[in-house]
PDB file of C-alpha atoms in Angstrom:
ATOM      1  CA  MET A   1     139.625 -46.788 231.929  1.00  0.00           C
ATOM      2  CA  ILE A   2     139.760 -44.344 228.998  1.00  0.00           C
ATOM      3  CA  ASP A   3     143.240 -42.879 228.742  1.00  0.00           C
ATOM      4  CA  GLY A   4     143.311 -39.085 229.065  1.00  0.00           C
ATOM      5  CA  LEU A   5     139.941 -38.841 230.852  1.00  0.00           C
ATOM      6  CA  ALA A   6     140.156 -37.775 234.503  1.00  0.00           C
ATOM      7  CA  ILE A   7     137.834 -39.885 236.656  1.00  0.00           C
ATOM      8  CA  SER A   8     136.614 -37.574 239.414  1.00  0.00           C
ATOM      9  CA  PRO A   9     134.397 -38.529 242.391  1.00  0.00           C
ATOM     10  CA  PRO A  10     130.737 -39.120 241.423  1.00  0.00           C
ATOM     11  CA  VAL A  11     128.722 -35.936 241.954  1.00  0.00           C
ATOM     12  CA  LEU A  12     125.091 -35.875 243.124  1.00  0.00           C
ATOM     13  CA  GLY A  13     124.813 -32.098 243.263  1.00  0.00           C
ATOM     14  CA  ARG A  14     126.502 -28.796 244.040  1.00  0.00           C
ATOM     15  CA  ILE A  15     127.035 -26.650 247.112  1.00  0.00           C
ATOM     16  CA  SER A  16     127.251 -23.000 246.121  1.00  0.00           C
ATOM     17  CA  ILE A  17     127.189 -19.496 247.556  1.00  0.00           C
ATOM     18  CA  GLY A  18     125.084 -17.344 245.277  1.00  0.00           C
ATOM     19  CA  LYS A  19     124.040 -18.180 241.753  1.00  0.00           C
ATOM     20  CA  VAL A  20     124.393 -17.160 238.118  1.00  0.00           C
ATOM     21  CA  ILE A  21     121.504 -14.998 236.893  1.00  0.00           C
ATOM     22  CA  GLU A  22     120.564 -13.568 233.498  1.00  0.00           C
ATOM     23  CA  ARG A  23     120.433  -9.781 233.309  1.00  0.00           C
ATOM     24  CA  ASN A  24     120.119  -7.738 230.120  1.00  0.00           C
ATOM     25  CA  GLY A  25     120.916 -10.802 228.067  1.00  0.00           C
ATOM     26  CA  LYS A  26     124.075 -11.562 230.031  1.00  0.00           C
ATOM     27  CA  ARG A  27     124.752 -14.326 232.546  1.00  0.00           C
ATOM     28  CA  LEU A  28     126.197 -12.802 235.710  1.00  0.00           C
ATOM     29  CA  PRO A  29     127.146 -14.233 239.112  1.00  0.00           C
ATOM     30  CA  GLU A  30     125.126 -12.910 242.053  1.00  0.00           C
ATOM     31  CA  LYS A  31     126.423 -12.948 245.633  1.00  0.00           C
ATOM     32  CA  ASP A  32     124.624 -14.477 248.598  1.00  0.00           C
ATOM     33  CA  ASP A  33     125.252 -14.894 252.326  1.00  0.00           C
ATOM     34  CA  ALA A  34     124.181 -18.535 252.586  1.00  0.00           C
ATOM     35  CA  PHE A  35     124.742 -21.938 251.011  1.00  0.00           C
ATOM     36  CA  THR A  36     122.465 -23.451 248.393  1.00  0.00           C
ATOM     37  CA  VAL A  37     122.438 -27.192 247.674  1.00  0.00           C
ATOM     38  CA  THR A  38     121.422 -27.875 244.084  1.00  0.00           C
ATOM     39  CA  SER A  39     120.903 -30.884 241.865  1.00  0.00           C
ATOM     40  CA  LEU A  40     122.591 -31.388 238.502  1.00  0.00           C
ATOM     41  CA  VAL A  41     119.493 -30.176 236.623  1.00  0.00           C
ATOM     42  CA  GLN A  42     118.930 -26.632 235.354  1.00  0.00           C
ATOM     43  CA  ASN A  43     115.806 -24.749 234.297  1.00  0.00           C
ATOM     44  CA  ARG A  44     115.181 -21.144 233.251  1.00  0.00           C
ATOM     45  CA  GLU A  45     115.640 -19.929 236.824  1.00  0.00           C
ATOM     46  CA  GLY A  46     118.978 -21.712 237.202  1.00  0.00           C
ATOM     47  CA  TRP A  47     120.035 -24.843 239.055  1.00  0.00           C
ATOM     48  CA  VAL A  48     117.151 -26.800 240.596  1.00  0.00           C
ATOM     49  CA  HIS A  49     117.419 -27.143 244.383  1.00  0.00           C
ATOM     50  CA  HIS A  50     118.267 -30.600 245.691  1.00  0.00           C
ATOM     51  CA  PRO A  51     115.708 -32.115 248.115  1.00  0.00           C
ATOM     52  CA  LEU A  52     118.378 -31.985 250.828  1.00  0.00           C
ATOM     53  CA  ASP A  53     118.431 -28.185 250.520  1.00  0.00           C
ATOM     54  CA  GLU A  54     114.887 -27.855 251.862  1.00  0.00           C
ATOM     55  CA  ALA A  55     115.495 -30.469 254.553  1.00  0.00           C
ATOM     56  CA  LEU A  56     118.559 -28.595 255.813  1.00  0.00           C
ATOM     57  CA  ARG A  57     116.820 -25.202 255.773  1.00  0.00           C
ATOM     58  CA  LYS A  58     113.985 -26.338 258.043  1.00  0.00           C
ATOM     59  CA  GLY A  59     116.147 -26.098 261.123  1.00  0.00           C
ATOM     60  CA  ALA A  60     118.128 -23.024 260.056  1.00  0.00           C
ATOM     61  CA  ALA A  61     117.555 -19.539 261.452  1.00  0.00           C
ATOM     62  CA  ASP A  62     115.701 -17.365 258.927  1.00  0.00           C
ATOM     63  CA  ARG A  63     115.981 -20.385 256.596  1.00  0.00           C
ATOM     64  CA  LYS A  64     119.516 -19.231 255.813  1.00  0.00           C
ATOM     65  CA  LEU A  65     121.719 -22.263 255.237  1.00  0.00           C
ATOM     66  CA  ARG A  66     125.079 -21.332 256.787  1.00  0.00           C
ATOM     67  CA  SER A  67     126.189 -24.753 258.007  1.00  0.00           C
ATOM     68  CA  ILE A  68     125.917 -28.213 256.453  1.00  0.00           C
ATOM     69  CA  PRO A  69     126.694 -31.520 258.254  1.00  0.00           C
ATOM     70  CA  VAL A  70     129.211 -33.399 256.120  1.00  0.00           C
ATOM     71  CA  THR A  71     131.888 -36.080 255.990  1.00  0.00           C
ATOM     72  CA  VAL A  72     134.651 -36.538 253.434  1.00  0.00           C
ATOM     73  CA  LEU A  73     135.100 -39.529 251.155  1.00  0.00           C
ATOM     74  CA  PHE A  74     138.834 -40.059 251.423  1.00  0.00           C
ATOM     75  CA  ALA A  75     141.556 -40.378 254.047  1.00  0.00           C
ATOM     76  CA  ASP A  76     143.944 -38.403 251.836  1.00  0.00           C
ATOM     77  CA  PRO A  77     142.942 -34.723 252.193  1.00  0.00           C
ATOM     78  CA  HIS A  78     144.336 -33.925 248.741  1.00  0.00           C
ATOM     79  CA  LEU A  79     141.743 -36.225 247.175  1.00  0.00           C
ATOM     80  CA  SER A  80     138.802 -34.599 248.952  1.00  0.00           C
ATOM     81  CA  PHE A  81     140.030 -31.039 248.295  1.00  0.00           C
ATOM     82  CA  ARG A  82     141.965 -30.399 245.097  1.00  0.00           C
ATOM     83  CA  ALA A  83     143.341 -26.906 244.505  1.00  0.00           C
ATOM     84  CA  GLN A  84     145.563 -25.722 241.653  1.00  0.00           C
ATOM     85  CA  TYR A  85     146.394 -22.564 239.793  1.00  0.00           C
ATOM     86  CA  THR A  86     144.050 -22.837 236.805  1.00  0.00           C
ATOM     87  CA  ALA A  87     143.385 -20.963 233.573  1.00  0.00           C
ATOM     88  CA  PHE A  88     140.363 -21.471 231.303  1.00  0.00           C
ATOM     89  CA  ASN A  89     139.527 -20.350 227.789  1.00  0.00           C
ATOM     90  CA  ARG A  90     136.769 -17.823 228.519  1.00  0.00           C
ATOM     91  CA  VAL A  91     134.849 -18.556 225.309  1.00  0.00           C
ATOM     92  CA  ASN A  92     134.487 -22.335 225.223  1.00  0.00           C
ATOM     93  CA  GLY A  93     135.310 -23.225 228.836  1.00  0.00           C
ATOM     94  CA  ARG A  94     138.250 -25.412 227.882  1.00  0.00           C
ATOM     95  CA  PRO A  95     140.890 -25.766 230.638  1.00  0.00           C
ATOM     96  CA  MET A  96     144.152 -24.348 229.292  1.00  0.00           C
ATOM     97  CA  CYS A  97     146.662 -24.714 232.124  1.00  0.00           C
ATOM     98  CA  SER A  98     146.756 -26.197 235.618  1.00  0.00           C
ATOM     99  CA  GLY A  99     149.698 -26.093 238.006  1.00  0.00           C
ATOM    100  CA  ASP A 100     150.768 -26.380 241.632  1.00  0.00           C
ATOM    101  CA  GLY A 101     153.323 -23.573 241.774  1.00  0.00           C
ATOM    102  CA  LYS A 102     156.131 -25.907 240.700  1.00  0.00           C
ATOM    103  CA  THR A 103     155.020 -27.579 237.475  1.00  0.00           C
ATOM    104  CA  CYS A 104     151.930 -27.313 235.260  1.00  0.00           C
ATOM    105  CA  ARG A 105     150.154 -29.115 232.427  1.00  0.00           C
ATOM    106  CA  ARG A 106     149.415 -26.695 229.596  1.00  0.00           C
ATOM    107  CA  ARG A 107     147.772 -26.818 226.186  1.00  0.00           C
ATOM    108  CA  THR A 108     150.176 -25.605 223.514  1.00  0.00           C
ATOM    109  CA  PRO A 109     150.072 -25.655 219.696  1.00  0.00           C
ATOM    110  CA  GLU A 110     152.145 -28.857 219.947  1.00  0.00           C
ATOM    111  CA  GLY A 111     149.754 -30.498 222.410  1.00  0.00           C
ATOM    112  CA  LEU A 112     149.877 -30.960 226.174  1.00  0.00           C
ATOM    113  CA  SER A 113     153.172 -29.970 227.751  1.00  0.00           C
ATOM    114  CA  THR A 114     154.625 -30.176 231.251  1.00  0.00           C
ATOM    115  CA  LEU A 115     156.248 -26.843 232.094  1.00  0.00           C
ATOM    116  CA  PRO A 116     157.425 -24.859 235.134  1.00  0.00           C
ATOM    117  CA  CYS A 117     154.647 -23.106 237.098  1.00  0.00           C
ATOM    118  CA  PRO A 118     155.866 -19.766 238.487  1.00  0.00           C
ATOM    119  CA  THR A 119     152.425 -18.897 240.037  1.00  0.00           C
ATOM    120  CA  PRO A 120     150.024 -16.432 238.329  1.00  0.00           C
ATOM    121  CA  GLU A 121     151.816 -13.304 239.580  1.00  0.00           C
ATOM    122  CA  ASP A 122     155.007 -14.194 237.704  1.00  0.00           C
ATOM    123  CA  CYS A 123     153.571 -15.986 234.663  1.00  0.00           C
ATOM    124  CA  ASP A 124     152.989 -14.219 231.334  1.00  0.00           C
ATOM    125  CA  TYR A 125     150.720 -17.043 230.183  1.00  0.00           C
ATOM    126  CA  GLY A 126     148.712 -16.763 233.394  1.00  0.00           C
ATOM    127  CA  GLU A 127     148.412 -13.002 232.880  1.00  0.00           C
ATOM    128  CA  VAL A 128     146.902 -13.533 229.448  1.00  0.00           C
ATOM    129  CA  TYR A 129     144.384 -16.144 230.596  1.00  0.00           C
ATOM    130  CA  GLY A 130     143.599 -14.706 234.031  1.00  0.00           C
ATOM    131  CA  CYS A 131     144.986 -17.705 235.915  1.00  0.00           C
ATOM    132  CA  LYS A 132     143.938 -17.927 239.578  1.00  0.00           C
ATOM    133  CA  PRO A 133     143.703 -20.475 242.415  1.00  0.00           C
ATOM    134  CA  TYR A 134     140.763 -22.818 241.908  1.00  0.00           C
ATOM    135  CA  GLY A 135     139.631 -25.420 244.428  1.00  0.00           C
ATOM    136  CA  ARG A 136     137.083 -28.244 244.457  1.00  0.00           C
ATOM    137  CA  LEU A 137     135.834 -29.922 247.621  1.00  0.00           C
ATOM    138  CA  ASN A 138     133.853 -33.175 247.501  1.00  0.00           C
ATOM    139  CA  VAL A 139     131.818 -34.038 250.605  1.00  0.00           C
ATOM    140  CA  ARG A 140     128.996 -36.329 251.644  1.00  0.00           C
ATOM    141  CA  ILE A 141     125.994 -34.535 253.146  1.00  0.00           C
ATOM    142  CA  GLU A 142     124.350 -36.216 256.107  1.00  0.00           C
ATOM    143  CA  GLY A 143     121.130 -37.828 254.902  1.00  0.00           C
ATOM    144  CA  GLN A 144     122.192 -38.595 251.328  1.00  0.00           C
ATOM    145  CA  GLU A 145     121.554 -42.142 250.123  1.00  0.00           C
ATOM    146  CA  ASP A 146     124.600 -42.872 247.950  1.00  0.00           C
ATOM    147  CA  ASP A 147     127.625 -43.869 250.063  1.00  0.00           C
ATOM    148  CA  LEU A 148     130.093 -43.185 247.247  1.00  0.00           C
ATOM    149  CA  GLY A 149     128.381 -40.104 245.809  1.00  0.00           C
ATOM    150  CA  SER A 150     129.280 -36.560 246.799  1.00  0.00           C
ATOM    151  CA  PHE A 151     128.359 -32.905 246.536  1.00  0.00           C
ATOM    152  CA  ILE A 152     130.956 -30.559 245.086  1.00  0.00           C
ATOM    153  CA  PHE A 153     131.820 -27.084 246.366  1.00  0.00           C
ATOM    154  CA  ARG A 154     133.952 -24.929 244.051  1.00  0.00           C
ATOM    155  CA  THR A 155     135.838 -21.780 244.999  1.00  0.00           C
ATOM    156  CA  THR A 156     138.492 -19.371 243.770  1.00  0.00           C
ATOM    157  CA  GLY A 157     138.706 -17.541 247.103  1.00  0.00           C
ATOM    158  CA  TYR A 158     142.092 -17.464 248.807  1.00  0.00           C
ATOM    159  CA  ASN A 159     140.572 -17.565 252.300  1.00  0.00           C
ATOM    160  CA  SER A 160     138.398 -20.599 251.540  1.00  0.00           C
ATOM    161  CA  ILE A 161     141.252 -22.456 249.835  1.00  0.00           C
ATOM    162  CA  ARG A 162     143.729 -21.791 252.642  1.00  0.00           C
ATOM    163  CA  THR A 163     141.243 -22.655 255.381  1.00  0.00           C
ATOM    164  CA  LEU A 164     139.960 -25.870 253.801  1.00  0.00           C
ATOM    165  CA  SER A 165     143.496 -27.050 252.993  1.00  0.00           C
ATOM    166  CA  ALA A 166     144.674 -26.406 256.548  1.00  0.00           C
ATOM    167  CA  ARG A 167     141.655 -27.978 258.227  1.00  0.00           C
ATOM    168  CA  LEU A 168     141.764 -31.187 256.200  1.00  0.00           C
ATOM    169  CA  THR A 169     145.515 -31.549 256.670  1.00  0.00           C
ATOM    170  CA  TYR A 170     145.168 -31.118 260.445  1.00  0.00           C
ATOM    171  CA  TYR A 171     142.197 -33.470 260.714  1.00  0.00           C
ATOM    172  CA  GLN A 172     144.054 -36.118 258.736  1.00  0.00           C
ATOM    173  CA  ALA A 173     147.047 -35.796 261.057  1.00  0.00           C
ATOM    174  CA  LEU A 174     144.743 -36.453 264.019  1.00  0.00           C
ATOM    175  CA  ALA A 175     142.340 -39.036 262.587  1.00  0.00           C
ATOM    176  CA  GLY A 176     144.492 -40.842 260.015  1.00  0.00           C
ATOM    177  CA  GLU A 177     142.526 -43.380 257.986  1.00  0.00           C
ATOM    178  CA  ALA A 178     139.472 -42.647 260.159  1.00  0.00           C
ATOM    179  CA  LEU A 179     139.144 -39.173 258.591  1.00  0.00           C
ATOM    180  CA  PRO A 180     136.188 -40.211 256.338  1.00  0.00           C
ATOM    181  CA  CYS A 181     134.203 -41.074 259.495  1.00  0.00           C
ATOM    182  CA  LEU A 182     134.957 -37.788 261.266  1.00  0.00           C
ATOM    183  CA  PRO A 183     131.675 -35.846 261.714  1.00  0.00           C
ATOM    184  CA  LEU A 184     132.262 -32.373 260.282  1.00  0.00           C
ATOM    185  CA  THR A 185     130.320 -29.243 259.394  1.00  0.00           C
ATOM    186  CA  LEU A 186     130.828 -27.074 256.327  1.00  0.00           C
ATOM    187  CA  LYS A 187     130.458 -23.587 257.771  1.00  0.00           C
ATOM    188  CA  LEU A 188     130.100 -20.169 256.139  1.00  0.00           C
ATOM    189  CA  ARG A 189     132.053 -17.431 257.913  1.00  0.00           C
ATOM    190  CA  ALA A 190     132.282 -13.683 257.389  1.00  0.00           C
ATOM    191  CA  LYS A 191     135.249 -11.352 257.792  1.00  0.00           C
ATOM    192  CA  SER A 192     136.074  -7.753 256.973  1.00  0.00           C
ATOM    193  CA  THR A 193     139.359  -6.647 255.435  1.00  0.00           C
ATOM    194  CA  THR A 194     140.909  -3.414 254.273  1.00  0.00           C
ATOM    195  CA  GLN A 195     140.784  -4.738 250.718  1.00  0.00           C
ATOM    196  CA  SER A 196     137.013  -5.297 251.016  1.00  0.00           C
ATOM    197  CA  HIS A 197     136.614  -1.709 252.333  1.00  0.00           C
ATOM    198  CA  ARG A 198     135.519  -3.264 255.646  1.00  0.00           C
ATOM    199  CA  SER A 199     132.407  -4.809 254.133  1.00  0.00           C
ATOM    200  CA  ALA A 200     131.805  -8.482 254.935  1.00  0.00           C
ATOM    201  CA  VAL A 201     133.305 -11.094 252.659  1.00  0.00           C
ATOM    202  CA  TYR A 202     132.435 -14.762 253.059  1.00  0.00           C
ATOM    203  CA  PHE A 203     134.656 -17.808 253.153  1.00  0.00           C
ATOM    204  CA  VAL A 204     134.094 -21.479 253.901  1.00  0.00           C
ATOM    205  CA  ASP A 205     135.444 -23.367 256.899  1.00  0.00           C
ATOM    206  CA  LEU A 206     135.332 -27.041 257.881  1.00  0.00           C
ATOM    207  CA  VAL A 207     134.775 -27.591 261.607  1.00  0.00           C
ATOM    208  CA  VAL A 208     133.837 -30.423 263.930  1.00  0.00           C
ATOM    209  CA  ARG A 209     130.111 -31.240 263.989  1.00  0.00           C
ATOM    210  CA  GLU A 210     128.134 -28.781 266.089  1.00  0.00           C
ATOM    211  CA  GLY A 211     127.608 -29.944 269.665  1.00  0.00           C
ATOM    212  CA  MET A 212     130.711 -32.183 269.666  1.00  0.00           C
ATOM    213  CA  THR A 213     134.207 -31.659 271.010  1.00  0.00           C
ATOM    214  CA  LEU A 214     137.176 -32.608 268.848  1.00  0.00           C
ATOM    215  CA  GLU A 215     137.984 -35.487 271.210  1.00  0.00           C
ATOM    216  CA  ALA A 216     134.434 -36.862 270.958  1.00  0.00           C
ATOM    217  CA  ALA A 217     134.457 -36.500 267.176  1.00  0.00           C
ATOM    218  CA  LEU A 218     137.762 -38.399 266.932  1.00  0.00           C
ATOM    219  CA  GLN A 219     136.368 -41.201 269.090  1.00  0.00           C
ATOM    220  CA  THR A 220     133.267 -41.397 266.873  1.00  0.00           C
ATOM    221  CA  ALA A 221     135.485 -41.479 263.778  1.00  0.00           C
ATOM    222  CA  ARG A 222     137.635 -44.338 265.082  1.00  0.00           C
ATOM    223  CA  GLN A 223     134.574 -46.367 266.046  1.00  0.00           C
ATOM    224  CA  GLY A 224     133.030 -45.788 262.626  1.00  0.00           C
ATOM    225  CA  ALA A 225     136.248 -46.713 260.839  1.00  0.00           C
ATOM    226  CA  GLN A 226     136.488 -49.957 262.819  1.00  0.00           C
ATOM    227  CA  GLN A 227     132.887 -50.855 261.965  1.00  0.00           C
ATOM    228  CA  ARG A 228     133.565 -50.214 258.287  1.00  0.00           C
ATOM    229  CA  LYS A 229     136.713 -52.326 258.382  1.00  0.00           C
ATOM    230  CA  THR A 230     134.816 -55.191 260.005  1.00  0.00           C
ATOM    231  CA  ALA A 231     132.211 -54.942 257.224  1.00  0.00           C
ATOM    232  CA  GLY A 232     134.952 -55.211 254.568  1.00  0.00           C
ATOM    233  CA  TRP A 233     135.393 -51.516 253.690  1.00  0.00           C
ATOM    234  CA  ASP A 234     138.940 -50.986 252.350  1.00  0.00           C
ATOM    235  CA  GLN A 235     139.629 -47.256 252.710  1.00  0.00           C
ATOM    236  CA  ALA A 236     143.212 -47.490 251.441  1.00  0.00           C
ATOM    237  CA  ALA A 237     142.044 -49.208 248.241  1.00  0.00           C
ATOM    238  CA  LEU A 238     139.326 -46.575 247.735  1.00  0.00           C
ATOM    239  CA  ASP A 239     141.874 -43.763 248.070  1.00  0.00           C
ATOM    240  CA  GLN A 240     144.202 -45.532 245.649  1.00  0.00           C
ATOM    241  CA  ALA A 241     141.421 -45.949 243.075  1.00  0.00           C
ATOM    242  CA  ALA A 242     140.431 -42.279 243.389  1.00  0.00           C
ATOM    243  CA  ALA A 243     144.032 -41.097 243.003  1.00  0.00           C
ATOM    244  CA  ALA A 244     144.511 -43.235 239.892  1.00  0.00           C
ATOM    245  CA  GLY A 245     141.297 -41.909 238.352  1.00  0.00           C
ATOM    246  CA  LEU A 246     142.175 -38.253 238.917  1.00  0.00           C
ATOM    247  CA  ALA A 247     145.697 -38.781 237.566  1.00  0.00           C
ATOM    248  CA  ASN A 248     144.330 -40.354 234.373  1.00  0.00           C
ATOM    249  CA  GLY A 249     143.661 -36.957 232.735  1.00  0.00           C
ATOM    250  CA  ALA A 250     145.538 -33.682 232.424  1.00  0.00           C
ATOM    251  CA  PHE A 251     142.522 -31.608 233.529  1.00  0.00           C
ATOM    252  CA  GLU A 252     139.648 -32.504 235.830  1.00  0.00           C
ATOM    253  CA  GLU A 253     137.008 -30.387 234.044  1.00  0.00           C
ATOM    254  CA  GLY A 254     135.912 -30.883 230.456  1.00  0.00           C
ATOM    255  CA  GLU A 255     134.580 -28.101 228.233  1.00  0.00           C
ATOM    256  CA  GLU A 256     130.957 -28.667 229.315  1.00  0.00           C
ATOM    257  CA  GLU A 257     131.790 -28.240 233.015  1.00  0.00           C
ATOM    258  CA  GLY A 258     134.300 -25.513 232.195  1.00  0.00           C
ATOM    259  CA  VAL A 259     131.621 -23.212 230.775  1.00  0.00           C
ATOM    260  CA  SER A 260     129.700 -23.139 234.067  1.00  0.00           C
ATOM    261  CA  VAL A 261     132.938 -22.688 236.032  1.00  0.00           C
ATOM    262  CA  VAL A 262     133.922 -19.717 233.851  1.00  0.00           C
ATOM    263  CA  GLU A 263     130.465 -18.136 234.269  1.00  0.00           C
ATOM    264  CA  GLU A 264     130.623 -18.382 238.031  1.00  0.00           C
ATOM    265  CA  PHE A 265     134.253 -17.741 238.917  1.00  0.00           C
ATOM    266  CA  PHE A 266     136.421 -16.462 236.077  1.00  0.00           C
ATOM    267  CA  SER A 267     135.807 -12.887 234.960  1.00  0.00           C
ATOM    268  CA  ALA A 268     135.974 -12.197 231.232  1.00  0.00           C
ATOM    269  CA  GLY A 269     137.491  -8.829 232.086  1.00  0.00           C
ATOM    270  CA  ASP A 270     140.701 -10.556 233.115  1.00  0.00           C
ATOM    271  CA  VAL A 271     141.548 -11.421 229.512  1.00  0.00           C
ATOM    272  CA  PRO A 272     141.075  -9.734 226.129  1.00  0.00           C
ATOM    273  CA  ASP A 273     138.290 -10.591 223.719  1.00  0.00           C
ATOM    274  CA  SER A 274     139.112 -13.655 221.650  1.00  0.00           C
ATOM    275  CA  GLY A 275     138.769 -11.810 218.379  1.00  0.00           C
ATOM    276  CA  ALA A 276     141.693  -9.492 219.034  1.00  0.00           C
ATOM    277  CA  THR A 277     145.375  -9.930 219.713  1.00  0.00           C
ATOM    278  CA  PRO A 278     145.935  -9.281 223.432  1.00  0.00           C
ATOM    279  CA  ALA A 279     148.309  -6.469 224.307  1.00  0.00           C
ATOM    280  CA  VAL A 280     150.103  -6.934 227.614  1.00  0.00           C
ATOM    281  CA  ALA A 281     152.378  -4.025 228.378  1.00  0.00           C
ATOM    282  CA  GLY A 282     156.020  -4.979 228.726  1.00  0.00           C
ATOM    283  CA  SER A 283     155.458  -8.620 227.873  1.00  0.00           C
ATOM    284  CA  SER A 284     156.161  -9.757 224.336  1.00  0.00           C
ATOM    285  CA  LEU A 285     155.793 -13.390 225.403  1.00  0.00           C
ATOM    286  CA  ALA A 286     152.266 -12.761 226.616  1.00  0.00           C
ATOM    287  CA  ALA A 287     151.355 -11.121 223.325  1.00  0.00           C
ATOM    288  CA  LYS A 288     152.767 -14.043 221.351  1.00  0.00           C
ATOM    289  CA  LEU A 289     150.969 -16.587 223.499  1.00  0.00           C
ATOM    290  CA  ALA A 290     147.696 -14.734 223.170  1.00  0.00           C
ATOM    291  CA  ALA A 291     148.044 -14.274 219.443  1.00  0.00           C
ATOM    292  CA  LYS A 292     148.736 -17.962 218.874  1.00  0.00           C
ATOM    293  CA  THR A 293     146.696 -19.730 221.513  1.00  0.00           C
ATOM    294  CA  LEU A 294     143.567 -17.609 221.729  1.00  0.00           C
ATOM    295  CA  SER A 295     143.140 -17.543 217.982  1.00  0.00           C
ATOM    296  CA  ALA A 296     143.662 -21.291 217.807  1.00  0.00           C
ATOM    297  CA  GLN A 297     141.364 -22.210 220.703  1.00  0.00           C
ATOM    298  CA  ALA A 298     138.497 -19.697 220.380  1.00  0.00           C
ATOM    299  CA  PRO A 299     136.245 -18.769 217.442  1.00  0.00           C
ATOM    300  CA  ALA A 300     137.651 -15.772 215.574  1.00  0.00           C
ATOM    301  CA  ASP A 301     134.380 -13.902 215.775  1.00  0.00           C
ATOM    302  CA  GLY A 302     133.596 -14.874 219.366  1.00  0.00           C
ATOM    303  CA  ALA A 303     133.603 -12.443 222.240  1.00  0.00           C
ATOM    304  CA  ALA A 304     134.089 -13.503 225.838  1.00  0.00           C
ATOM    305  CA  PRO A 305     130.970 -12.825 227.916  1.00  0.00           C
ATOM    306  CA  GLU A 306     131.203  -9.944 230.364  1.00  0.00           C
ATOM    307  CA  ILE A 307     131.056 -11.459 233.811  1.00  0.00           C
ATOM    308  CA  SER A 308     131.572  -9.528 237.018  1.00  0.00           C
ATOM    309  CA  ALA A 309     133.435 -11.253 239.827  1.00  0.00           C
ATOM    310  CA  ALA A 310     131.095 -12.362 242.586  1.00  0.00           C
ATOM    311  CA  GLN A 311     132.617 -15.227 244.516  1.00  0.00           C
ATOM    312  CA  THR A 312     133.606 -15.897 248.084  1.00  0.00           C
ATOM    313  CA  ALA A 313     136.895 -14.807 249.565  1.00  0.00           C
TER     314      ALA A 313
END
């Protein structure tokens, strides 16, 4: 294993809500009210749809994909869904800082450092880089061929992060090591809030497979786990290998993946252009950080793309 390189679960494609489009020479995120399952290949129109996308839409009302039958790969919910406070360099997509509210790993002029993480609201560094919660969920879609492959769903929405974290924690408490065999559905929900001016905002939930009770799903999961164990499947060893791989690097995303993440979820308006020294009122530390780090990490003549926020809640 290469030291310093995070080994994340193998990805066969992406599950997204909306897409990034090009308008007036700029790449902008566009909202949607349904899921799209894409491959890892792009063309001029964007990400190419995965064959499973069409198969799933056939039985959906109005061909709107608002639920996807899935299972998770791991018994540990924190391996299937990984959420941290994260900051990216908006120009080159490089991850700059990632923390859990207690400690963080951060790029500094001296290299990677482990520092306290006060959460974005109370962090001058986070204010400069527009730090926000960022989650990644890896799931298997029913009908895929690769038993160890997965589809990744990314989100910076508080509602999605809270809901997915709670659901997986509760399911693990009930199913234990049988969690990877629990038949689930990734479901798109809508809600209205005062902050959204009562218009619908969408978030993602993880519920028991449609047509099943929780008790029936748990029984199915335990039967499936026993069959796997009889066949030689070692779930504990798989979880251990996944945990070791993820812990092998400071950041899960590299620069190449970071660029697409920034386009879709992190607004350039949250941070100043890279060619200028950021001015954060009442925060000399933020100004110093921006002056040193942004100039060191981003091209002097580069300008962060203007991206409007268009992600799920």
